[in-house]
Amino acid sequence: MSQEKCVRRLLLLSSSCLHGCAPFEYAKEDITRFFGSGVKEILFIPYALKDHNDYLEKTRKRFADIGLPYNVFGIHEAASPVEAVKKASAIFIGGGNTFRLLKSLYDLNLIQPIRKRILEEGIPYMGSSAGTNVATVSINTTNDMPIVHPPSLEALTLVPFNINPHYIEPDPNTTHMGETRDERIFEYVDLDTSHPVLGLKEGSWLLVEGSKALVQGPNGGRLFIGKDQVKDIPTGSDVSYLMEGKTCS
């Protein structure tokens, strides 16, 4: 499939929570608008955490508490995870440990079925934190520790670049002597110059429709392009130029 025919619809949240708000509350209107009136049930993939049932129930409660009107079905409740993906009208992958999440997607042979549903059939995909990480080219820019080892760090490649969720700017007044988030991301782009990294601050998200991409939410982000090349991305910025890579073939 050519880039021009790509029908992907993505809502990639930096985080589920924003200080002072209930989970997902800060993005409630945009989540509702994104899924639209046609989506009644969302397939939830809880593999980023160990206890899938607990994570599912918490997500159902969080949605209900703020009035998100969706039936949330856990993929682990299905007899066949692959068939659940094939039948889903929408997919949501939540946060947790990105390495655990990606390993499960590989172990259960879900990478290609999810890509097909999103890139070819156009069902909406929402990710949060780790779920946003796996929507990108790789999980090389996750903040998590490698508590398990997936067969590859290559992810779903629903977008042709990487994202760093929970991005936080360096504090010029800190006495902490460890590396800043900027320094760690620069270490990556210094080696991989073909994949820029979009740092999304908490409370911000990337909305993708086909080849169009907008950074939304209250806090914006920062784009890392190469060694010491950085660009602040205010909320409302059109970053469709990042979508020029071929992700729909």
CSV table of C-alpha atoms in Angstrom, one decimal:
chain,number,residue,atom,x,y,z
A,1,MET,CA,0.0,0.0,0.0
A,2,SER,CA,1.4,3.4,-0.9
A,3,GLN,CA,1.8,6.2,1.6
A,4,GLU,CA,-1.0,8.2,-0.1
A,5,LYS,CA,-3.5,5.4,0.4
A,6,CYS,CA,-2.6,4.9,4.1
A,7,VAL,CA,-5.7,5.1,6.2
A,8,ARG,CA,-4.2,5.0,9.6
A,9,ARG,CA,-5.9,6.8,12.5
A,10,LEU,CA,-3.8,7.1,15.6
A,11,LEU,CA,-4.1,8.9,18.9
A,12,LEU,CA,-0.8,8.6,20.7
A,13,LEU,CA,-0.9,9.9,24.3
A,14,SER,CA,2.3,10.6,26.2
A,15,SER,CA,0.6,9.4,29.3
A,16,SER,CA,-2.8,8.4,30.7
A,17,CYS,CA,-2.4,10.8,33.6
A,18,LEU,CA,-1.8,14.5,34.0
A,19,HIS,CA,-1.2,16.1,37.4
A,20,GLY,CA,-4.5,17.3,38.9
A,21,CYS,CA,-6.7,15.2,36.6
A,22,ALA,CA,-8.2,11.8,36.8
A,23,PRO,CA,-6.7,9.3,34.3
A,24,PHE,CA,-7.6,10.2,30.7
A,25,GLU,CA,-9.7,13.2,31.8
A,26,TYR,CA,-7.4,15.7,30.3
A,27,ALA,CA,-8.0,14.2,26.8
A,28,LYS,CA,-11.6,13.0,27.2
A,29,GLU,CA,-13.1,15.2,24.5
A,30,ASP,CA,-10.4,14.3,22.0
A,31,ILE,CA,-10.6,10.6,22.8
A,32,THR,CA,-14.4,10.7,22.2
A,33,ARG,CA,-14.0,12.7,19.0
A,34,PHE,CA,-11.2,10.3,17.8
A,35,PHE,CA,-13.2,7.1,18.2
A,36,GLY,CA,-16.4,8.7,17.0
A,37,SER,CA,-20.0,7.5,17.3
A,38,GLY,CA,-19.3,4.3,15.4
A,39,VAL,CA,-17.0,2.6,18.0
A,40,LYS,CA,-18.9,0.9,20.8
A,41,GLU,CA,-16.2,-1.6,21.9
A,42,ILE,CA,-12.4,-1.2,22.2
A,43,LEU,CA,-10.0,-4.1,22.3
A,44,PHE,CA,-7.7,-3.4,25.2
A,45,ILE,CA,-4.2,-4.9,25.2
A,46,PRO,CA,-2.8,-4.9,28.8
A,47,TYR,CA,0.4,-6.8,28.1
A,48,ALA,CA,2.6,-4.0,29.5
A,49,LEU,CA,1.7,-5.0,33.0
A,50,LYS,CA,1.9,-8.4,34.7
A,51,ASP,CA,-1.7,-8.7,36.0
A,52,HIS,CA,-3.8,-8.4,32.9
A,53,ASN,CA,-7.2,-8.8,34.7
A,54,ASP,CA,-6.4,-6.1,37.2
A,55,TYR,CA,-5.2,-3.7,34.5
A,56,LEU,CA,-8.3,-4.4,32.5
A,57,GLU,CA,-10.6,-3.7,35.4
A,58,LYS,CA,-8.8,-0.5,36.3
A,59,THR,CA,-9.1,0.7,32.7
A,60,ARG,CA,-12.8,0.0,32.6
A,61,LYS,CA,-13.3,1.9,35.8
A,62,ARG,CA,-11.2,4.8,34.6
A,63,PHE,CA,-13.2,5.1,31.4
A,64,ALA,CA,-16.5,4.8,33.3
A,65,ASP,CA,-15.4,7.4,36.0
A,66,ILE,CA,-15.0,10.1,33.4
A,67,GLY,CA,-17.8,9.1,31.1
A,68,LEU,CA,-16.0,7.5,28.2
A,69,PRO,CA,-18.9,5.4,26.7
A,70,TYR,CA,-17.1,2.3,25.5
A,71,ASN,CA,-17.2,-1.4,26.3
A,72,VAL,CA,-13.6,-2.3,27.0
A,73,PHE,CA,-12.8,-5.9,26.1
A,74,GLY,CA,-9.4,-7.4,27.2
A,75,ILE,CA,-7.5,-9.3,24.5
A,76,HIS,CA,-6.4,-11.9,27.1
A,77,GLU,CA,-10.1,-12.8,27.5
A,78,ALA,CA,-10.3,-14.0,23.9
A,79,ALA,CA,-9.6,-17.6,22.9
A,80,SER,CA,-7.4,-16.4,20.2
A,81,PRO,CA,-5.6,-13.0,20.5
A,82,VAL,CA,-5.0,-12.9,16.7
A,83,GLU,CA,-8.7,-13.4,16.0
A,84,ALA,CA,-9.6,-10.7,18.6
A,85,VAL,CA,-7.4,-8.3,16.6
A,86,LYS,CA,-9.0,-9.3,13.4
A,87,LYS,CA,-12.5,-8.6,14.7
A,88,ALA,CA,-11.7,-5.4,16.7
A,89,SER,CA,-13.4,-2.2,15.7
A,90,ALA,CA,-10.7,-0.2,17.7
A,91,ILE,CA,-7.5,-1.0,19.6
A,92,PHE,CA,-6.1,0.6,22.8
A,93,ILE,CA,-2.7,-0.4,24.2
A,94,GLY,CA,-1.9,1.0,27.6
A,95,GLY,CA,1.2,1.9,29.5
A,96,GLY,CA,3.6,-0.1,31.7
A,97,ASN,CA,6.9,-1.8,30.8
A,98,THR,CA,7.5,-1.4,27.0
A,99,PHE,CA,9.9,-4.4,26.9
A,100,ARG,CA,7.3,-6.7,28.5
A,101,LEU,CA,4.6,-5.3,26.1
A,102,LEU,CA,6.7,-5.8,22.9
A,103,LYS,CA,7.8,-9.3,23.9
A,104,SER,CA,4.1,-10.3,24.3
A,105,LEU,CA,3.2,-8.8,20.9
A,106,TYR,CA,6.0,-10.9,19.3
A,107,ASP,CA,5.3,-14.1,21.3
A,108,LEU,CA,1.6,-14.0,20.4
A,109,ASN,CA,2.3,-13.2,16.7
A,110,LEU,CA,0.3,-9.9,16.9
A,111,ILE,CA,2.7,-7.5,15.1
A,112,GLN,CA,1.5,-8.1,11.6
A,113,PRO,CA,-2.2,-8.5,12.4
A,114,ILE,CA,-2.2,-5.1,14.3
A,115,ARG,CA,-0.3,-3.4,11.4
A,116,LYS,CA,-2.8,-4.7,8.9
A,117,ARG,CA,-5.9,-3.6,10.8
A,118,ILE,CA,-4.4,-0.1,11.4
A,119,LEU,CA,-2.6,0.6,8.2
A,120,GLU,CA,-4.8,-1.2,5.6
A,121,GLU,CA,-8.2,-1.3,7.2
A,122,GLY,CA,-8.1,2.0,9.1
A,123,ILE,CA,-9.5,1.0,12.5
A,124,PRO,CA,-8.5,3.6,15.2
A,125,TYR,CA,-5.5,2.9,17.4
A,126,MET,CA,-5.0,4.6,20.7
A,127,GLY,CA,-1.7,4.2,22.6
A,128,SER,CA,-0.6,5.6,26.0
A,129,SER,CA,3.0,5.6,27.2
A,130,ALA,CA,4.3,2.1,26.4
A,131,GLY,CA,1.4,1.8,23.9
A,132,THR,CA,2.6,4.9,22.2
A,133,ASN,CA,6.2,3.6,22.2
A,134,VAL,CA,5.3,0.4,20.3
A,135,ALA,CA,3.4,2.4,17.7
A,136,THR,CA,6.7,3.8,16.5
A,137,VAL,CA,9.7,2.4,14.6
A,138,SER,CA,11.4,0.9,17.6
A,139,ILE,CA,11.4,1.0,21.4
A,140,ASN,CA,14.9,2.3,21.5
A,141,THR,CA,13.7,5.6,23.1
A,142,THR,CA,11.6,4.1,25.9
A,143,ASN,CA,12.2,5.2,29.4
A,144,ASP,CA,11.8,1.7,30.7
A,145,MET,CA,14.2,-1.0,31.9
A,146,PRO,CA,14.7,-4.2,29.9
A,147,ILE,CA,13.1,-6.6,32.4
A,148,VAL,CA,12.5,-9.1,29.6
A,149,HIS,CA,14.0,-9.4,26.2
A,150,PRO,CA,11.8,-9.3,23.1
A,151,PRO,CA,13.3,-10.9,20.0
A,152,SER,CA,13.7,-7.5,18.4
A,153,LEU,CA,13.4,-3.8,19.5
A,154,GLU,CA,11.6,-3.1,16.2
A,155,ALA,CA,8.0,-2.2,17.0
A,156,LEU,CA,4.7,-1.8,15.0
A,157,THR,CA,6.1,1.1,12.8
A,158,LEU,CA,2.7,2.7,12.5
A,159,VAL,CA,4.7,6.0,12.2
A,160,PRO,CA,8.1,6.3,10.6
A,161,PHE,CA,9.9,7.9,13.6
A,162,ASN,CA,10.3,7.3,17.3
A,163,ILE,CA,8.6,8.9,20.3
A,164,ASN,CA,9.8,9.5,23.9
A,165,PRO,CA,6.7,9.6,26.1
A,166,HIS,CA,6.8,11.4,29.4
A,167,TYR,CA,9.4,13.7,28.0
A,168,ILE,CA,10.7,16.2,30.5
A,169,GLU,CA,13.0,19.2,29.8
A,170,PRO,CA,16.3,19.5,31.7
A,171,ASP,CA,16.0,21.5,34.9
A,172,PRO,CA,18.8,24.1,34.8
A,173,ASN,CA,18.6,24.4,38.6
A,174,THR,CA,18.9,20.7,39.5
A,175,THR,CA,21.9,19.4,41.4
A,176,HIS,CA,21.3,15.9,40.0
A,177,MET,CA,24.5,14.7,38.2
A,178,GLY,CA,23.0,12.0,36.0
A,179,GLU,CA,22.2,12.4,32.3
A,180,THR,CA,19.3,14.5,31.3
A,181,ARG,CA,16.5,13.1,29.0
A,182,ASP,CA,17.9,15.3,26.2
A,183,GLU,CA,21.4,13.7,26.6
A,184,ARG,CA,20.0,10.2,26.4
A,185,ILE,CA,17.9,10.9,23.3
A,186,PHE,CA,20.9,12.6,21.7
A,187,GLU,CA,22.9,9.4,22.2
A,188,TYR,CA,20.3,7.6,20.1
A,189,VAL,CA,19.9,10.1,17.3
A,190,ASP,CA,23.7,10.4,17.1
A,191,LEU,CA,23.8,6.8,16.0
A,192,ASP,CA,20.4,6.6,14.1
A,193,THR,CA,20.2,9.7,12.0
A,194,SER,CA,17.3,8.3,9.9
A,195,HIS,CA,14.7,8.3,12.7
A,196,PRO,CA,14.0,11.5,14.5
A,197,VAL,CA,12.6,11.4,18.0
A,198,LEU,CA,9.5,13.3,19.1
A,199,GLY,CA,9.6,13.9,22.9
A,200,LEU,CA,6.0,14.3,24.1
A,201,LYS,CA,5.5,16.0,27.4
A,202,GLU,CA,2.9,14.6,29.8
A,203,GLY,CA,-0.5,15.9,28.8
A,204,SER,CA,0.3,16.0,25.1
A,205,TRP,CA,-0.5,13.6,22.3
A,206,LEU,CA,0.1,13.1,18.6
A,207,LEU,CA,-3.0,12.8,16.4
A,208,VAL,CA,-2.4,11.1,13.1
A,209,GLU,CA,-4.8,10.8,10.2
A,210,GLY,CA,-3.3,9.3,7.1
A,211,SER,CA,-0.2,11.3,6.4
A,212,LYS,CA,-1.2,14.2,8.6
A,213,ALA,CA,0.1,14.6,12.1
A,214,LEU,CA,-0.6,17.2,14.8
A,215,VAL,CA,0.8,17.7,18.3
A,216,GLN,CA,-2.1,18.5,20.6
A,217,GLY,CA,-2.7,18.8,24.3
A,218,PRO,CA,-1.6,21.5,26.8
A,219,ASN,CA,2.2,21.0,26.8
A,220,GLY,CA,3.6,20.2,23.4
A,221,GLY,CA,7.0,18.6,23.0
A,222,ARG,CA,10.5,18.7,21.5
A,223,LEU,CA,11.9,17.2,18.3
A,224,PHE,CA,15.3,15.6,18.2
A,225,ILE,CA,16.7,15.3,14.7
A,226,GLY,CA,20.4,14.7,15.0
A,227,LYS,CA,23.4,15.4,17.1
A,228,ASP,CA,22.6,18.6,19.0
A,229,GLN,CA,19.7,19.4,16.6
A,230,VAL,CA,16.6,20.1,18.6
A,231,LYS,CA,13.4,22.0,17.9
A,232,ASP,CA,10.7,22.9,20.4
A,233,ILE,CA,7.2,21.8,19.2
A,234,PRO,CA,4.4,23.9,20.7
A,235,THR,CA,0.9,22.5,21.1
A,236,GLY,CA,-1.0,22.7,17.8
A,237,SER,CA,2.1,22.2,15.7
A,238,ASP,CA,1.6,20.4,12.3
A,239,VAL,CA,4.4,17.8,12.2
A,240,SER,CA,3.2,16.0,9.0
A,241,TYR,CA,6.7,16.3,7.6
A,242,LEU,CA,7.6,13.5,10.0
A,243,MET,CA,5.2,11.2,8.1
A,244,GLU,CA,7.3,11.1,4.9
A,245,GLY,CA,8.7,7.7,5.7
A,246,LYS,CA,7.0,4.6,4.1
A,247,THR,CA,5.0,2.9,6.8
A,248,CYS,CA,2.1,1.6,4.7
A,249,SER,CA,3.9,-0.7,2.3
